[in-house]
PDB file of C-alpha atoms in Angstrom:
ATOM      1  CA  MET W  32     -31.861 -61.082  58.373  1.00  0.00           C
ATOM      2  CA  PRO W  33     -30.541 -62.558  61.597  1.00  0.00           C
ATOM      3  CA  MET W  34     -30.041 -59.073  62.968  1.00  0.00           C
ATOM      4  CA  ILE W  35     -33.640 -58.165  62.430  1.00  0.00           C
ATOM      5  CA  THR W  36     -34.790 -61.204  64.353  1.00  0.00           C
ATOM      6  CA  SER W  37     -32.430 -60.305  67.170  1.00  0.00           C
ATOM      7  CA  LEU W  38     -33.981 -56.847  67.312  1.00  0.00           C
ATOM      8  CA  SER W  39     -37.497 -58.206  67.320  1.00  0.00           C
ATOM      9  CA  SER W  40     -36.598 -60.519  70.255  1.00  0.00           C
ATOM     10  CA  HIS W  41     -35.918 -57.504  72.450  1.00  0.00           C
ATOM     11  CA  GLN W  42     -39.409 -56.090  72.426  1.00  0.00           C
ATOM     12  CA  GLY W  43     -39.170 -54.796  75.921  1.00  0.00           C
ATOM     13  CA  ARG W  44     -36.654 -52.136  74.976  1.00  0.00           C
ATOM     14  CA  PRO W  45     -37.675 -48.567  74.402  1.00  0.00           C
ATOM     15  CA  PRO W  46     -38.238 -47.403  70.791  1.00  0.00           C
ATOM     16  CA  SER W  47     -35.312 -44.949  70.961  1.00  0.00           C
ATOM     17  CA  ALA W  48     -32.890 -47.821  71.526  1.00  0.00           C
ATOM     18  CA  ILE W  49     -34.315 -49.600  68.503  1.00  0.00           C
ATOM     19  CA  LEU W  50     -34.019 -46.426  66.424  1.00  0.00           C
ATOM     20  CA  PHE W  51     -30.405 -46.010  67.574  1.00  0.00           C
ATOM     21  CA  ALA W  52     -29.587 -49.572  66.602  1.00  0.00           C
ATOM     22  CA  ALA W  53     -31.171 -49.113  63.165  1.00  0.00           C
ATOM     23  CA  THR W  54     -29.142 -45.916  62.623  1.00  0.00           C
ATOM     24  CA  VAL W  55     -25.929 -47.681  63.611  1.00  0.00           C
ATOM     25  CA  LEU W  56     -26.694 -50.550  61.221  1.00  0.00           C
ATOM     26  CA  ALA W  57     -27.479 -48.103  58.417  1.00  0.00           C
ATOM     27  CA  ALA W  58     -24.262 -46.206  59.083  1.00  0.00           C
ATOM     28  CA  MET W  59     -22.252 -49.396  59.038  1.00  0.00           C
ATOM     29  CA  SER W  60     -23.774 -50.501  55.783  1.00  0.00           C
ATOM     30  CA  VAL W  61     -23.206 -47.062  54.279  1.00  0.00           C
ATOM     31  CA  SER W  62     -19.603 -46.958  55.474  1.00  0.00           C
ATOM     32  CA  SER W  63     -18.965 -50.373  54.043  1.00  0.00           C
ATOM     33  CA  CYS W  64     -20.470 -49.212  50.717  1.00  0.00           C
ATOM     34  CA  GLY W  65     -18.373 -46.023  50.827  1.00  0.00           C
ATOM     35  CA  ALA W  66     -15.286 -48.105  51.234  1.00  0.00           C
ATOM     36  CA  ARG W  67     -16.123 -49.850  47.969  1.00  0.00           C
ATOM     37  CA  GLY W  68     -16.440 -46.502  46.116  1.00  0.00           C
ATOM     38  CA  GLU W  69     -20.237 -46.292  45.982  1.00  0.00           C
ATOM     39  CA  ASP W  70     -22.398 -43.292  46.993  1.00  0.00           C
ATOM     40  CA  VAL W  71     -21.748 -41.841  50.434  1.00  0.00           C
ATOM     41  CA  VAL W  72     -24.573 -40.405  52.545  1.00  0.00           C
ATOM     42  CA  ARG W  73     -23.616 -37.245  54.372  1.00  0.00           C
ATOM     43  CA  GLN W  74     -25.496 -35.621  57.179  1.00  0.00           C
ATOM     44  CA  ILE W  75     -26.569 -32.013  56.653  1.00  0.00           C
ATOM     45  CA  LEU W  76     -26.887 -29.943  59.779  1.00  0.00           C
ATOM     46  CA  PRO W  77     -29.831 -27.556  60.078  1.00  0.00           C
ATOM     47  CA  GLY W  78     -28.976 -24.097  58.685  1.00  0.00           C
ATOM     48  CA  ALA W  79     -25.817 -25.304  56.970  1.00  0.00           C
ATOM     49  CA  GLN W  80     -25.077 -25.118  53.278  1.00  0.00           C
ATOM     50  CA  PRO W  81     -25.842 -28.334  51.455  1.00  0.00           C
ATOM     51  CA  ALA W  82     -22.692 -30.264  50.667  1.00  0.00           C
ATOM     52  CA  VAL W  83     -21.631 -30.164  47.082  1.00  0.00           C
ATOM     53  CA  ALA W  84     -20.903 -33.531  45.607  1.00  0.00           C
ATOM     54  CA  PRO W  85     -17.253 -33.792  44.686  1.00  0.00           C
ATOM     55  CA  GLN W  86     -16.829 -33.722  40.964  1.00  0.00           C
ATOM     56  CA  GLN W  87     -14.784 -36.393  39.460  1.00  0.00           C
ATOM     57  CA  LEU W  88     -11.983 -34.842  37.490  1.00  0.00           C
ATOM     58  CA  THR W  89     -11.109 -36.678  34.365  1.00  0.00           C
ATOM     59  CA  ARG W  90      -7.587 -36.300  33.191  1.00  0.00           C
ATOM     60  CA  GLU W  91      -7.116 -36.031  29.516  1.00  0.00           C
ATOM     61  CA  LYS W  92      -4.203 -37.862  28.179  1.00  0.00           C
ATOM     62  CA  ALA W  93      -1.436 -35.390  27.453  1.00  0.00           C
ATOM     63  CA  PRO W  94      -0.272 -35.605  23.866  1.00  0.00           C
ATOM     64  CA  ASP W  95       3.168 -36.988  23.558  1.00  0.00           C
ATOM     65  CA  GLN W  96       5.959 -35.224  21.705  1.00  0.00           C
ATOM     66  CA  SER W  97       5.579 -37.284  18.533  1.00  0.00           C
ATOM     67  CA  GLU W  98       1.924 -36.228  18.160  1.00  0.00           C
ATOM     68  CA  ILE W  99       2.901 -32.572  18.511  1.00  0.00           C
ATOM     69  CA  GLU W 100       5.695 -32.931  15.978  1.00  0.00           C
ATOM     70  CA  ARG W 101       3.338 -34.672  13.525  1.00  0.00           C
ATOM     71  CA  PHE W 102       0.754 -31.911  13.954  1.00  0.00           C
ATOM     72  CA  CYS W 103       3.335 -29.175  13.405  1.00  0.00           C
ATOM     73  CA  SER W 104       4.795 -30.902  10.364  1.00  0.00           C
ATOM     74  CA  ASN W 105       1.308 -31.430   8.918  1.00  0.00           C
ATOM     75  CA  ILE W 106       0.364 -27.748   9.130  1.00  0.00           C
ATOM     76  CA  ALA W 107       3.797 -26.312   8.267  1.00  0.00           C
ATOM     77  CA  ASP W 108       3.194 -26.316   4.503  1.00  0.00           C
ATOM     78  CA  ALA W 109      -0.268 -24.773   4.858  1.00  0.00           C
ATOM     79  CA  ALA W 110       1.052 -22.091   7.218  1.00  0.00           C
ATOM     80  CA  ARG W 111       3.934 -21.305   4.867  1.00  0.00           C
ATOM     81  CA  ASP W 112       1.573 -21.102   1.878  1.00  0.00           C
ATOM     82  CA  ARG W 113      -0.744 -18.778   3.802  1.00  0.00           C
ATOM     83  CA  ARG W 114       2.159 -16.573   4.844  1.00  0.00           C
ATOM     84  CA  TYR W 115       3.368 -16.384   1.225  1.00  0.00           C
ATOM     85  CA  ALA W 116      -0.147 -15.555   0.045  1.00  0.00           C
ATOM     86  CA  LEU W 117      -0.408 -12.719   2.578  1.00  0.00           C
ATOM     87  CA  GLN W 118       2.986 -11.374   1.556  1.00  0.00           C
ATOM     88  CA  ALA W 119       2.056 -11.567  -2.131  1.00  0.00           C
ATOM     89  CA  GLU W 120      -1.177  -9.667  -1.456  1.00  0.00           C
ATOM     90  CA  GLU W 121       0.709  -6.996   0.449  1.00  0.00           C
ATOM     91  CA  LEU W 122       3.223  -6.680  -2.398  1.00  0.00           C
ATOM     92  CA  LYS W 123       0.375  -6.292  -4.901  1.00  0.00           C
ATOM     93  CA  GLN W 124      -1.106  -3.490  -2.815  1.00  0.00           C
ATOM     94  CA  LEU W 125       2.279  -1.780  -2.556  1.00  0.00           C
ATOM     95  CA  GLN W 126       2.811  -2.145  -6.318  1.00  0.00           C
ATOM     96  CA  ALA W 127      -0.616  -0.612  -6.996  1.00  0.00           C
ATOM     97  CA  GLY W 128       0.270   2.338  -4.739  1.00  0.00           C
ATOM     98  CA  ILE W 129       3.607   2.790  -6.512  1.00  0.00           C
ATOM     99  CA  ASP W 130       1.913   2.668  -9.925  1.00  0.00           C
ATOM    100  CA  GLU W 131      -0.542   5.377  -8.869  1.00  0.00           C
ATOM    101  CA  ARG W 132       2.278   7.558  -7.592  1.00  0.00           C
ATOM    102  CA  MET W 133       4.251   7.018 -10.817  1.00  0.00           C
ATOM    103  CA  LYS W 134       1.252   8.142 -12.873  1.00  0.00           C
ATOM    104  CA  ALA W 135       0.875  11.239 -10.709  1.00  0.00           C
ATOM    105  CA  LEU W 136       4.611  11.914 -11.008  1.00  0.00           C
ATOM    106  CA  ASP W 137       4.506  11.543 -14.797  1.00  0.00           C
ATOM    107  CA  ALA W 138       1.566  13.960 -14.963  1.00  0.00           C
ATOM    108  CA  LYS W 139       3.455  16.493 -12.810  1.00  0.00           C
ATOM    109  CA  LYS W 140       6.582  16.032 -14.925  1.00  0.00           C
ATOM    110  CA  ALA W 141       4.666  16.723 -18.133  1.00  0.00           C
ATOM    111  CA  GLU W 142       3.033  19.765 -16.526  1.00  0.00           C
ATOM    112  CA  TYR W 143       6.420  21.044 -15.350  1.00  0.00           C
ATOM    113  CA  GLU W 144       8.039  20.530 -18.772  1.00  0.00           C
ATOM    114  CA  THR W 145       5.210  22.476 -20.429  1.00  0.00           C
ATOM    115  CA  TRP W 146       5.580  25.298 -17.901  1.00  0.00           C
ATOM    116  CA  LEU W 147       9.377  25.306 -18.349  1.00  0.00           C
ATOM    117  CA  LYS W 148       9.071  25.629 -22.137  1.00  0.00           C
ATOM    118  CA  ARG W 149       6.648  28.541 -21.799  1.00  0.00           C
ATOM    119  CA  ARG W 150       8.996  30.192 -19.284  1.00  0.00           C
ATOM    120  CA  GLU W 151      12.028  29.766 -21.546  1.00  0.00           C
ATOM    121  CA  VAL W 152      10.172  31.285 -24.493  1.00  0.00           C
ATOM    122  CA  PHE W 153       8.998  34.182 -22.323  1.00  0.00           C
ATOM    123  CA  LEU W 154      12.499  34.770 -20.894  1.00  0.00           C
ATOM    124  CA  ALA W 155      14.054  34.676 -24.349  1.00  0.00           C
ATOM    125  CA  ARG W 156      11.625  37.353 -25.536  1.00  0.00           C
ATOM    126  CA  ALA W 157      11.977  39.364 -22.325  1.00  0.00           C
ATOM    127  CA  GLU W 158      15.763  39.159 -22.342  1.00  0.00           C
ATOM    128  CA  ASP W 159      15.949  40.387 -25.886  1.00  0.00           C
ATOM    129  CA  GLY W 160      13.692  43.288 -25.008  1.00  0.00           C
ATOM    130  CA  VAL W 161      15.539  44.073 -21.773  1.00  0.00           C
ATOM    131  CA  VAL W 162      18.932  43.911 -23.495  1.00  0.00           C
ATOM    132  CA  LYS W 163      17.708  46.367 -26.139  1.00  0.00           C
ATOM    133  CA  ILE W 164      16.464  48.702 -23.408  1.00  0.00           C
ATOM    134  CA  TYR W 165      19.797  48.669 -21.546  1.00  0.00           C
ATOM    135  CA  ALA W 166      21.700  49.006 -24.815  1.00  0.00           C
ATOM    136  CA  GLY W 167      19.832  52.252 -25.538  1.00  0.00           C
ATOM    137  CA  MET W 168      20.367  53.734 -22.027  1.00  0.00           C
ATOM    138  CA  LYS W 169      23.183  56.060 -21.032  1.00  0.00           C
ATOM    139  CA  PRO W 170      26.010  54.094 -19.356  1.00  0.00           C
ATOM    140  CA  ASP W 171      25.728  55.869 -15.970  1.00  0.00           C
ATOM    141  CA  ALA W 172      21.924  55.299 -15.783  1.00  0.00           C
ATOM    142  CA  ALA W 173      22.292  51.660 -16.875  1.00  0.00           C
ATOM    143  CA  ALA W 174      25.025  51.094 -14.250  1.00  0.00           C
ATOM    144  CA  GLU W 175      22.803  52.574 -11.536  1.00  0.00           C
ATOM    145  CA  ARG W 176      19.838  50.329 -12.490  1.00  0.00           C
ATOM    146  CA  LEU W 177      21.905  47.147 -12.907  1.00  0.00           C
ATOM    147  CA  ALA W 178      23.421  47.617  -9.430  1.00  0.00           C
ATOM    148  CA  ILE W 179      19.904  47.328  -7.961  1.00  0.00           C
ATOM    149  CA  VAL W 180      18.804  44.306 -10.055  1.00  0.00           C
ATOM    150  CA  ASN W 181      19.559  40.688  -9.101  1.00  0.00           C
ATOM    151  CA  ALA W 182      23.247  39.995  -9.721  1.00  0.00           C
ATOM    152  CA  ASP W 183      22.609  36.947 -11.955  1.00  0.00           C
ATOM    153  CA  LEU W 184      20.150  38.873 -14.130  1.00  0.00           C
ATOM    154  CA  ALA W 185      22.475  41.870 -14.353  1.00  0.00           C
ATOM    155  CA  ALA W 186      25.372  39.652 -15.391  1.00  0.00           C
ATOM    156  CA  ALA W 187      23.198  37.962 -18.042  1.00  0.00           C
ATOM    157  CA  ILE W 188      22.202  41.354 -19.476  1.00  0.00           C
ATOM    158  CA  LEU W 189      25.791  42.566 -19.544  1.00  0.00           C
ATOM    159  CA  MET W 190      26.900  39.377 -21.321  1.00  0.00           C
ATOM    160  CA  LYS W 191      24.340  39.942 -24.072  1.00  0.00           C
ATOM    161  CA  LEU W 192      25.336  43.567 -24.571  1.00  0.00           C
ATOM    162  CA  ASP W 193      28.073  44.650 -26.909  1.00  0.00           C
ATOM    163  CA  SER W 194      31.394  44.230 -25.077  1.00  0.00           C
ATOM    164  CA  ARG W 195      32.300  47.932 -25.512  1.00  0.00           C
ATOM    165  CA  LYS W 196      28.921  49.048 -24.087  1.00  0.00           C
ATOM    166  CA  ALA W 197      29.166  46.497 -21.202  1.00  0.00           C
ATOM    167  CA  GLY W 198      32.684  47.749 -20.370  1.00  0.00           C
ATOM    168  CA  VAL W 199      31.476  51.362 -20.148  1.00  0.00           C
ATOM    169  CA  ILE W 200      28.544  50.323 -17.881  1.00  0.00           C
ATOM    170  CA  LEU W 201      30.855  48.327 -15.573  1.00  0.00           C
ATOM    171  CA  ASN W 202      33.196  51.335 -15.424  1.00  0.00           C
ATOM    172  CA  GLU W 203      30.321  53.478 -14.131  1.00  0.00           C
ATOM    173  CA  MET W 204      29.330  50.941 -11.417  1.00  0.00           C
ATOM    174  CA  ASP W 205      30.420  50.694  -7.795  1.00  0.00           C
ATOM    175  CA  GLN W 206      33.585  48.618  -7.388  1.00  0.00           C
ATOM    176  CA  LYS W 207      31.936  45.867  -5.302  1.00  0.00           C
ATOM    177  CA  ALA W 208      28.956  45.466  -7.653  1.00  0.00           C
ATOM    178  CA  ALA W 209      31.253  45.463 -10.703  1.00  0.00           C
ATOM    179  CA  ALA W 210      33.502  42.808  -9.117  1.00  0.00           C
ATOM    180  CA  THR W 211      30.500  40.601  -8.275  1.00  0.00           C
ATOM    181  CA  LEU W 212      29.084  40.858 -11.807  1.00  0.00           C
ATOM    182  CA  THR W 213      32.499  40.214 -13.372  1.00  0.00           C
ATOM    183  CA  GLY W 214      32.919  37.076 -11.237  1.00  0.00           C
ATOM    184  CA  ILE W 215      29.496  35.774 -12.302  1.00  0.00           C
ATOM    185  CA  MET W 216      30.196  36.471 -15.981  1.00  0.00           C
ATOM    186  CA  ALA W 217      33.608  34.771 -15.782  1.00  0.00           C
ATOM    187  CA  SER W 218      32.187  31.642 -14.152  1.00  0.00           C
ATOM    188  CA  ALA W 219      29.368  31.501 -16.739  1.00  0.00           C
ATOM    189  CA  ALA W 220      31.886  31.731 -19.561  1.00  0.00           C
ATOM    190  CA  ARG W 221      33.848  28.661 -18.334  1.00  0.00           C
ATOM    191  CA  ARG W 222      33.309  25.516 -20.303  1.00  0.00           C
ATOM    192  CA  VAL W 223      33.860  23.174 -17.312  1.00  0.00           C
ATOM    193  CA  ASP W 224      31.756  23.380 -14.163  1.00  0.00           C
ATOM    194  CA  PRO W 225      34.107  24.302 -11.279  1.00  0.00           C
ATOM    195  CA  SER W 226      32.163  22.275  -8.734  1.00  0.00           C
TER     196      SER W 226
END
């Protein structure tokens, strides 16, 4: 309060000098408060952006290594269990897919075996009929027809014919065709597979 009395004693001074003195006193008191860490008053110029108050950044305490290790060791069992559960689920899905494919494969196998039996019965009947037809043909006509037919089928027919009749038919054939059929019949007659 002594300063205020000293200001009031100078009443003859102009009001601008008093206003200047009051501003200087206010600035001094503000600067002394700012030095202690209290609020700071800032002047804003006309047309300027208002000053943004500086935000106080709070630092979080960084976890030390032992906390991290404890955390990792605490969740390791749960993470391992979850990983095993996911792997088990994936294996179950794979097993279900394999089971479905096995069922489809078994169904196809049964279908194929049924078809194969029907084919074998049909071929047995057809072969007997075809062999009888070729047995009744003249040797030169039979040789001409067998040269055109698939070599494996022709060899099978000749093997089922009487050996005398088959010899006469081979005699009437072209040399190359007869050699091919003879080779097939000889390899079919072997007891051991050459391969």
